[in-house]
Short mmCIF file of C-alpha atoms in Angstrom, two decimals:
data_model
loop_
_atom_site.label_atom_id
_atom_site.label_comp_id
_atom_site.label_asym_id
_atom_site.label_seq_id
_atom_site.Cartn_x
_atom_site.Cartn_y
_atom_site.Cartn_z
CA UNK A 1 0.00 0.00 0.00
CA UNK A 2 1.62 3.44 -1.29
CA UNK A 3 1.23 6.87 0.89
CA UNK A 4 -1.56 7.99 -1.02
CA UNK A 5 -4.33 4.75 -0.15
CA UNK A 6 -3.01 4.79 3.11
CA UNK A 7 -4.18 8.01 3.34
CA UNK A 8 -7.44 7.31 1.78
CA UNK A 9 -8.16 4.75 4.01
CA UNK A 10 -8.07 7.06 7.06
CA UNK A 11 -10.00 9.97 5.54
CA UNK A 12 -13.77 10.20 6.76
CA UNK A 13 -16.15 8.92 4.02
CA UNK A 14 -19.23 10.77 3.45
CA UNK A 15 -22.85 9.61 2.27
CA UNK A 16 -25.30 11.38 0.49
CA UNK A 17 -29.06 11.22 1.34
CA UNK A 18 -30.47 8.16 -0.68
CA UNK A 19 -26.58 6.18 -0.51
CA UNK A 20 -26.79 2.65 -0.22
CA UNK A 21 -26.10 2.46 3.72
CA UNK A 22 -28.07 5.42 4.23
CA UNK A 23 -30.77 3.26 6.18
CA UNK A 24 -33.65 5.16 4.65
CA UNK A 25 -34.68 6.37 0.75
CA UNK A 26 -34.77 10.34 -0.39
CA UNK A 27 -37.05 12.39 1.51
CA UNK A 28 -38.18 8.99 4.40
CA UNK A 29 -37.26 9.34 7.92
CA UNK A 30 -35.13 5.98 9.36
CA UNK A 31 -37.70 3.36 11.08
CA UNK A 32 -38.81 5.00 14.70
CA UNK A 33 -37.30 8.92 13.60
CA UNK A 34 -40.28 11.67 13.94
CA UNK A 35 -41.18 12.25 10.07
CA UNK A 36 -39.40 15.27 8.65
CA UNK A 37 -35.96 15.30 11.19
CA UNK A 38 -32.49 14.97 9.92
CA UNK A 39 -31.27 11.78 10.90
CA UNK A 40 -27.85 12.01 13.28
CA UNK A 41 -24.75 11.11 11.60
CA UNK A 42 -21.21 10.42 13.55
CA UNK A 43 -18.70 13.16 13.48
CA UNK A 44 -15.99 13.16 11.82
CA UNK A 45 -13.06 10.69 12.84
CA UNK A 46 -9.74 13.07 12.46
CA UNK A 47 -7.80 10.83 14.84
CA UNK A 48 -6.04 9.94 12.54
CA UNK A 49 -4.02 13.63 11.95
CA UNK A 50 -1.06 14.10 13.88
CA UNK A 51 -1.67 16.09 17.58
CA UNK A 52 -0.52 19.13 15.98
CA UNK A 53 -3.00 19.66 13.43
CA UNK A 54 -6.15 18.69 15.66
CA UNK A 55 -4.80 20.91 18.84
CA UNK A 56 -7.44 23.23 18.31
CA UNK A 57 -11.44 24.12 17.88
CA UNK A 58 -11.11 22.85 14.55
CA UNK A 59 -8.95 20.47 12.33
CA UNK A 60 -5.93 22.39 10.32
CA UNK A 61 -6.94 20.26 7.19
CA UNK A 62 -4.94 22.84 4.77
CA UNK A 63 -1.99 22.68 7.53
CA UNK A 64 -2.10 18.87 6.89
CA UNK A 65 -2.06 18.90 3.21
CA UNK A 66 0.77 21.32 3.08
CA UNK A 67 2.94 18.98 5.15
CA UNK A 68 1.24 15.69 2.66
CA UNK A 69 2.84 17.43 -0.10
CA UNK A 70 5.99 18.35 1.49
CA UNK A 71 6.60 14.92 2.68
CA UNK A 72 5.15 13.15 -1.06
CA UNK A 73 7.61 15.22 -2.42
CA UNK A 74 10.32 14.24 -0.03
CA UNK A 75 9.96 10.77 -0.89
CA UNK A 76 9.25 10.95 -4.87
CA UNK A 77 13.13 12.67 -4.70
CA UNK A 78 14.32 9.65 -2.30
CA UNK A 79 13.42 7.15 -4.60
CA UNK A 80 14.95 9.15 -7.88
CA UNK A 81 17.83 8.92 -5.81
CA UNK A 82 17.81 5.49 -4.77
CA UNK A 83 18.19 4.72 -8.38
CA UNK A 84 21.91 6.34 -8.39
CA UNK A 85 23.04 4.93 -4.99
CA UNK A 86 25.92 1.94 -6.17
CA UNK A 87 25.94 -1.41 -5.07
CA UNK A 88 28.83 -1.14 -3.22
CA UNK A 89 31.55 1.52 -2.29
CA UNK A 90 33.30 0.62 -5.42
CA UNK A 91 31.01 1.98 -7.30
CA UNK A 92 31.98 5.39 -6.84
CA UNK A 93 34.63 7.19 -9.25
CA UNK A 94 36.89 9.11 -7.03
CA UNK A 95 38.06 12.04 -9.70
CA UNK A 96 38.46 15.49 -9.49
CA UNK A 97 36.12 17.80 -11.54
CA UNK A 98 37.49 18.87 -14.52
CA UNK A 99 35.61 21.97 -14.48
CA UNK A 100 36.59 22.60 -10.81
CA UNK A 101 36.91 26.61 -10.03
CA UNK A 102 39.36 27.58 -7.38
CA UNK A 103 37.42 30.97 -7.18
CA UNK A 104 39.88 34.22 -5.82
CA UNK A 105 42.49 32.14 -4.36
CA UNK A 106 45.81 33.64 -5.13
CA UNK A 107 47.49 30.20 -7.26
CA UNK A 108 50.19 30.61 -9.50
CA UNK A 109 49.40 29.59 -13.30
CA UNK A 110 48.15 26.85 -14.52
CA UNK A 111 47.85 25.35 -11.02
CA UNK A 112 46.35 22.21 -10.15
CA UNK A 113 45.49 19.57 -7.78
CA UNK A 114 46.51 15.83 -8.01
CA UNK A 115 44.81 13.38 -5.20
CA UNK A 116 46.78 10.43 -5.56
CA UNK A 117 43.53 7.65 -5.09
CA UNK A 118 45.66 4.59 -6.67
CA UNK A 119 48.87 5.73 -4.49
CA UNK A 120 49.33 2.46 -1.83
CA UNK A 121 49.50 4.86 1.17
CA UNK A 122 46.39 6.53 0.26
CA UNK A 123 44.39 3.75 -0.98
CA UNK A 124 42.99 2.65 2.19
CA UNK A 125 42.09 6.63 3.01
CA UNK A 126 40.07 6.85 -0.27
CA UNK A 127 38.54 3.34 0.21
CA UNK A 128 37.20 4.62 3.25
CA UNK A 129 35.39 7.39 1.47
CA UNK A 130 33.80 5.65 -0.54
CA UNK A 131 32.41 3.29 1.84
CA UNK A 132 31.51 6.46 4.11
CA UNK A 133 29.42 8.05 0.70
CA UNK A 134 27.50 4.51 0.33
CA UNK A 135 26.48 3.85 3.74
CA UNK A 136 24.86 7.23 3.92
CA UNK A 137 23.02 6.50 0.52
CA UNK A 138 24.66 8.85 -1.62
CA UNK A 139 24.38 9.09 -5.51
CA UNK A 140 26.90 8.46 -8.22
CA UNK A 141 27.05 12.17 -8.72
CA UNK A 142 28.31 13.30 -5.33
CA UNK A 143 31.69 11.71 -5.32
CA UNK A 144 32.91 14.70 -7.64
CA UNK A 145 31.90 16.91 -5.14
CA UNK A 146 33.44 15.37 -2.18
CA UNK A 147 36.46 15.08 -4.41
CA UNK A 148 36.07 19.23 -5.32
CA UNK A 149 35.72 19.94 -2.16
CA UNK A 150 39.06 17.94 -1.13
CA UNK A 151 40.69 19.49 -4.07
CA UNK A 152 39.97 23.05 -2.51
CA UNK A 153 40.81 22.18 1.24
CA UNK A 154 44.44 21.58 -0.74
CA UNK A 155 44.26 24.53 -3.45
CA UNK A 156 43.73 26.99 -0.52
CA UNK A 157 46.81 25.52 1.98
CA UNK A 158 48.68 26.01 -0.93
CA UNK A 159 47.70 29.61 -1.65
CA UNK A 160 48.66 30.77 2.12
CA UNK A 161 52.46 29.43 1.34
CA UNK A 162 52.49 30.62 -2.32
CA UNK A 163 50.84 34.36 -1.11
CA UNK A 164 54.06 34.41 1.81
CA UNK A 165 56.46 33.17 -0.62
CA UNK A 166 55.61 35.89 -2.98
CA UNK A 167 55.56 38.84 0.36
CA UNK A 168 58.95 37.05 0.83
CA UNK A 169 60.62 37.21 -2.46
CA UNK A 170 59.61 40.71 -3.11
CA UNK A 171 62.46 41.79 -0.41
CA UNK A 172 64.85 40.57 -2.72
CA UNK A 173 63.77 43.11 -5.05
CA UNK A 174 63.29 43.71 -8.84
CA UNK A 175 65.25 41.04 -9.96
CA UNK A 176 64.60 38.27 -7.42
CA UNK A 177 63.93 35.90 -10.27
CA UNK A 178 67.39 36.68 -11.56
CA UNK A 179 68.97 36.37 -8.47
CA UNK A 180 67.31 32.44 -7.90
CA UNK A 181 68.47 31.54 -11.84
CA UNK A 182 71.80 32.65 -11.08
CA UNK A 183 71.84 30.75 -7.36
CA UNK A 184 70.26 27.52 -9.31
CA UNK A 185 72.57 27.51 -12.44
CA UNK A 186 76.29 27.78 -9.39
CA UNK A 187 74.73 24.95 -7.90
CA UNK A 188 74.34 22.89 -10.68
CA UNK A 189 77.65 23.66 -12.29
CA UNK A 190 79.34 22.54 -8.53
CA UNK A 191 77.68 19.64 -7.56
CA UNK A 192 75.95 16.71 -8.31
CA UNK A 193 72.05 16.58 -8.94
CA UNK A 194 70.83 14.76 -6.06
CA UNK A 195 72.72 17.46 -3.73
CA UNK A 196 70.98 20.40 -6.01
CA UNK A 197 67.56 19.00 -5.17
CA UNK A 198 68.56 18.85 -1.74
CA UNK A 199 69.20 22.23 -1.57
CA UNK A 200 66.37 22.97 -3.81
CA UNK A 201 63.84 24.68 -0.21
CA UNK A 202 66.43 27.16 0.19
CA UNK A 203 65.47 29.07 -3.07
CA UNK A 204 62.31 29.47 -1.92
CA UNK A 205 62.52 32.01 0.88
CA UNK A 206 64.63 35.55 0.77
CA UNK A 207 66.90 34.18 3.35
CA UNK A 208 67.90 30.88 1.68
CA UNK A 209 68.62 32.72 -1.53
CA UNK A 210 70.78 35.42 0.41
CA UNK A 211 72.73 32.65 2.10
CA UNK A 212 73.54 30.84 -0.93
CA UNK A 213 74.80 33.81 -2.58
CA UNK A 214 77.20 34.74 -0.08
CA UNK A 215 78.64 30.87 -0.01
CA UNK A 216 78.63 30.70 -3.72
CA UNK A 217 80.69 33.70 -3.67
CA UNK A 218 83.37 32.86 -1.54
CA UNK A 219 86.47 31.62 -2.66
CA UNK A 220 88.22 29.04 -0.55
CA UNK A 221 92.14 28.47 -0.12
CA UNK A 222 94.01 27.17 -2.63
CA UNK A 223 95.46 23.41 -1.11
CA UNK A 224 99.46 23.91 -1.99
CA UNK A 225 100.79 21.31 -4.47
CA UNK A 226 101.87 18.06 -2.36
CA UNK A 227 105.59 17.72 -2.35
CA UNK A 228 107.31 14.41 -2.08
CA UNK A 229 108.90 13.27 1.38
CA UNK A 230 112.74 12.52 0.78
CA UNK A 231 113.73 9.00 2.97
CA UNK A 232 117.14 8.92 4.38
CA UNK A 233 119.06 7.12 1.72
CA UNK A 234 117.36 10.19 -0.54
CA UNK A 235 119.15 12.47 1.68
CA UNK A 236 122.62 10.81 1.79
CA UNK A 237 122.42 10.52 -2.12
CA UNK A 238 121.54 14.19 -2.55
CA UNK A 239 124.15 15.45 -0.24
CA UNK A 240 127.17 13.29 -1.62
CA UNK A 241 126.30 14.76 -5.02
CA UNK A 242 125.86 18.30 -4.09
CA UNK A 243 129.14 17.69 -2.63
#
């Protein structure tokens, strides 16, 4: 039985005069009535509405539909949705939005975000999700926006460190970029590449950059050319012939 004939089923029916039921043809009184009175009918049964729309004097009948409809359309927009819900956690494709807007957060160009789902350490994490997103009975659809809204939590950590790089590079002045090309291409040109990336954080603050330039511009001692150790028999040799 749907909402609807439940509902029907509660409602008070009415007769009309002369209805099979009615206990008496148009225009006859009921056996042992006075000729020409009404007959007595029951009043209406509206037990059945919730305490809040029966309260008063009289029955809020149109506060009743109102929440009927409300609630009929509540459920017509549960069961579209049931139709999207997976059959397991699986079913849920954990991608970022391709159309995805970071709004006014201050990114450099051409940013983006990668959320590493297939990544072993993050596997589990994301497995999780999904299992969280079916349990609650979501659709299909809202796995992009879980994963936009992830996307975003990491798109705006990342525009507080870019915003303070960029405060912190502007006190190296006009030609900061200069300055960290020139720092980059010394260390590459002294050592190896696994020691450049190493050193690779230190670019990216005023300080670091200012550091590097003063080391890269130092000049060390020259190491004097090692000079052979004579042994004795050296030294008897050399003085007999200088003799």
């Amino acid at each position: 039985m749907n909402l609807m004939d439940f509902w029907k089923t509660k409602l008070p029916v009415w007769e009309e005069p002369g209805e099979a039921g009615s206990g008496a043809p148009d225009g006859d009184a009921p056996d042992g009535a006075p000729a020409g009175d009404a007959p007595e009918t029951a009043a209406p049964d509206y037990s059945f509405l919730p305490e809040q729309y029966r309260s008063g004097e009289t029955p809020d009948i149109e506060g009743f539909r109102t929440h009927y409809d409300e609630m009929a359309a509540r459920i017509a927009v549960m069961e579209e949705t049931a139709g999207e819900i997976p059959e397991d956690a699986s079913g849920y494709e954990l991608a970022i939005p391709d159309d995805l807007d970071f709004g006014d957060l201050d990114l450099p160009e051409n940013f983006s975000v990668e959320l590493k789902t297939d990544d072993p350490a993050m596997a589990p994490l994301f497995g999780e999700l999904g299992g969280f997103m079916h349990k609650h009975g979501l659709p299909k659809s809202a796995a992009g926006d879980v994963m936009g809204l992830l996307a975003k939590y990491e798109a705006s950590k990342y525009s507080e460190s870019y915003a303070a790089a960029n405060t912190e590079m502007a006190s190296l002045g006009a030609t900061a970029d200069s300055r960290i090309a020139n720092v980059e291409r010394a260390l590459q040109t002294r050592l190896p590449e696994n020691l450049v990336a190493g050193l690779k954080g230190a670019v990216q603050t005023a300080d670091g950059v200012k550091a590097l330039e003063k080391l890269l511009s130092v000049r060390g001692p020259t190491a004097p050319t090692p000079q052979p150790i004579p042994t004795a028999d050296d030294d008897g040799l050399s003085a007999r012939y200088n003799s």
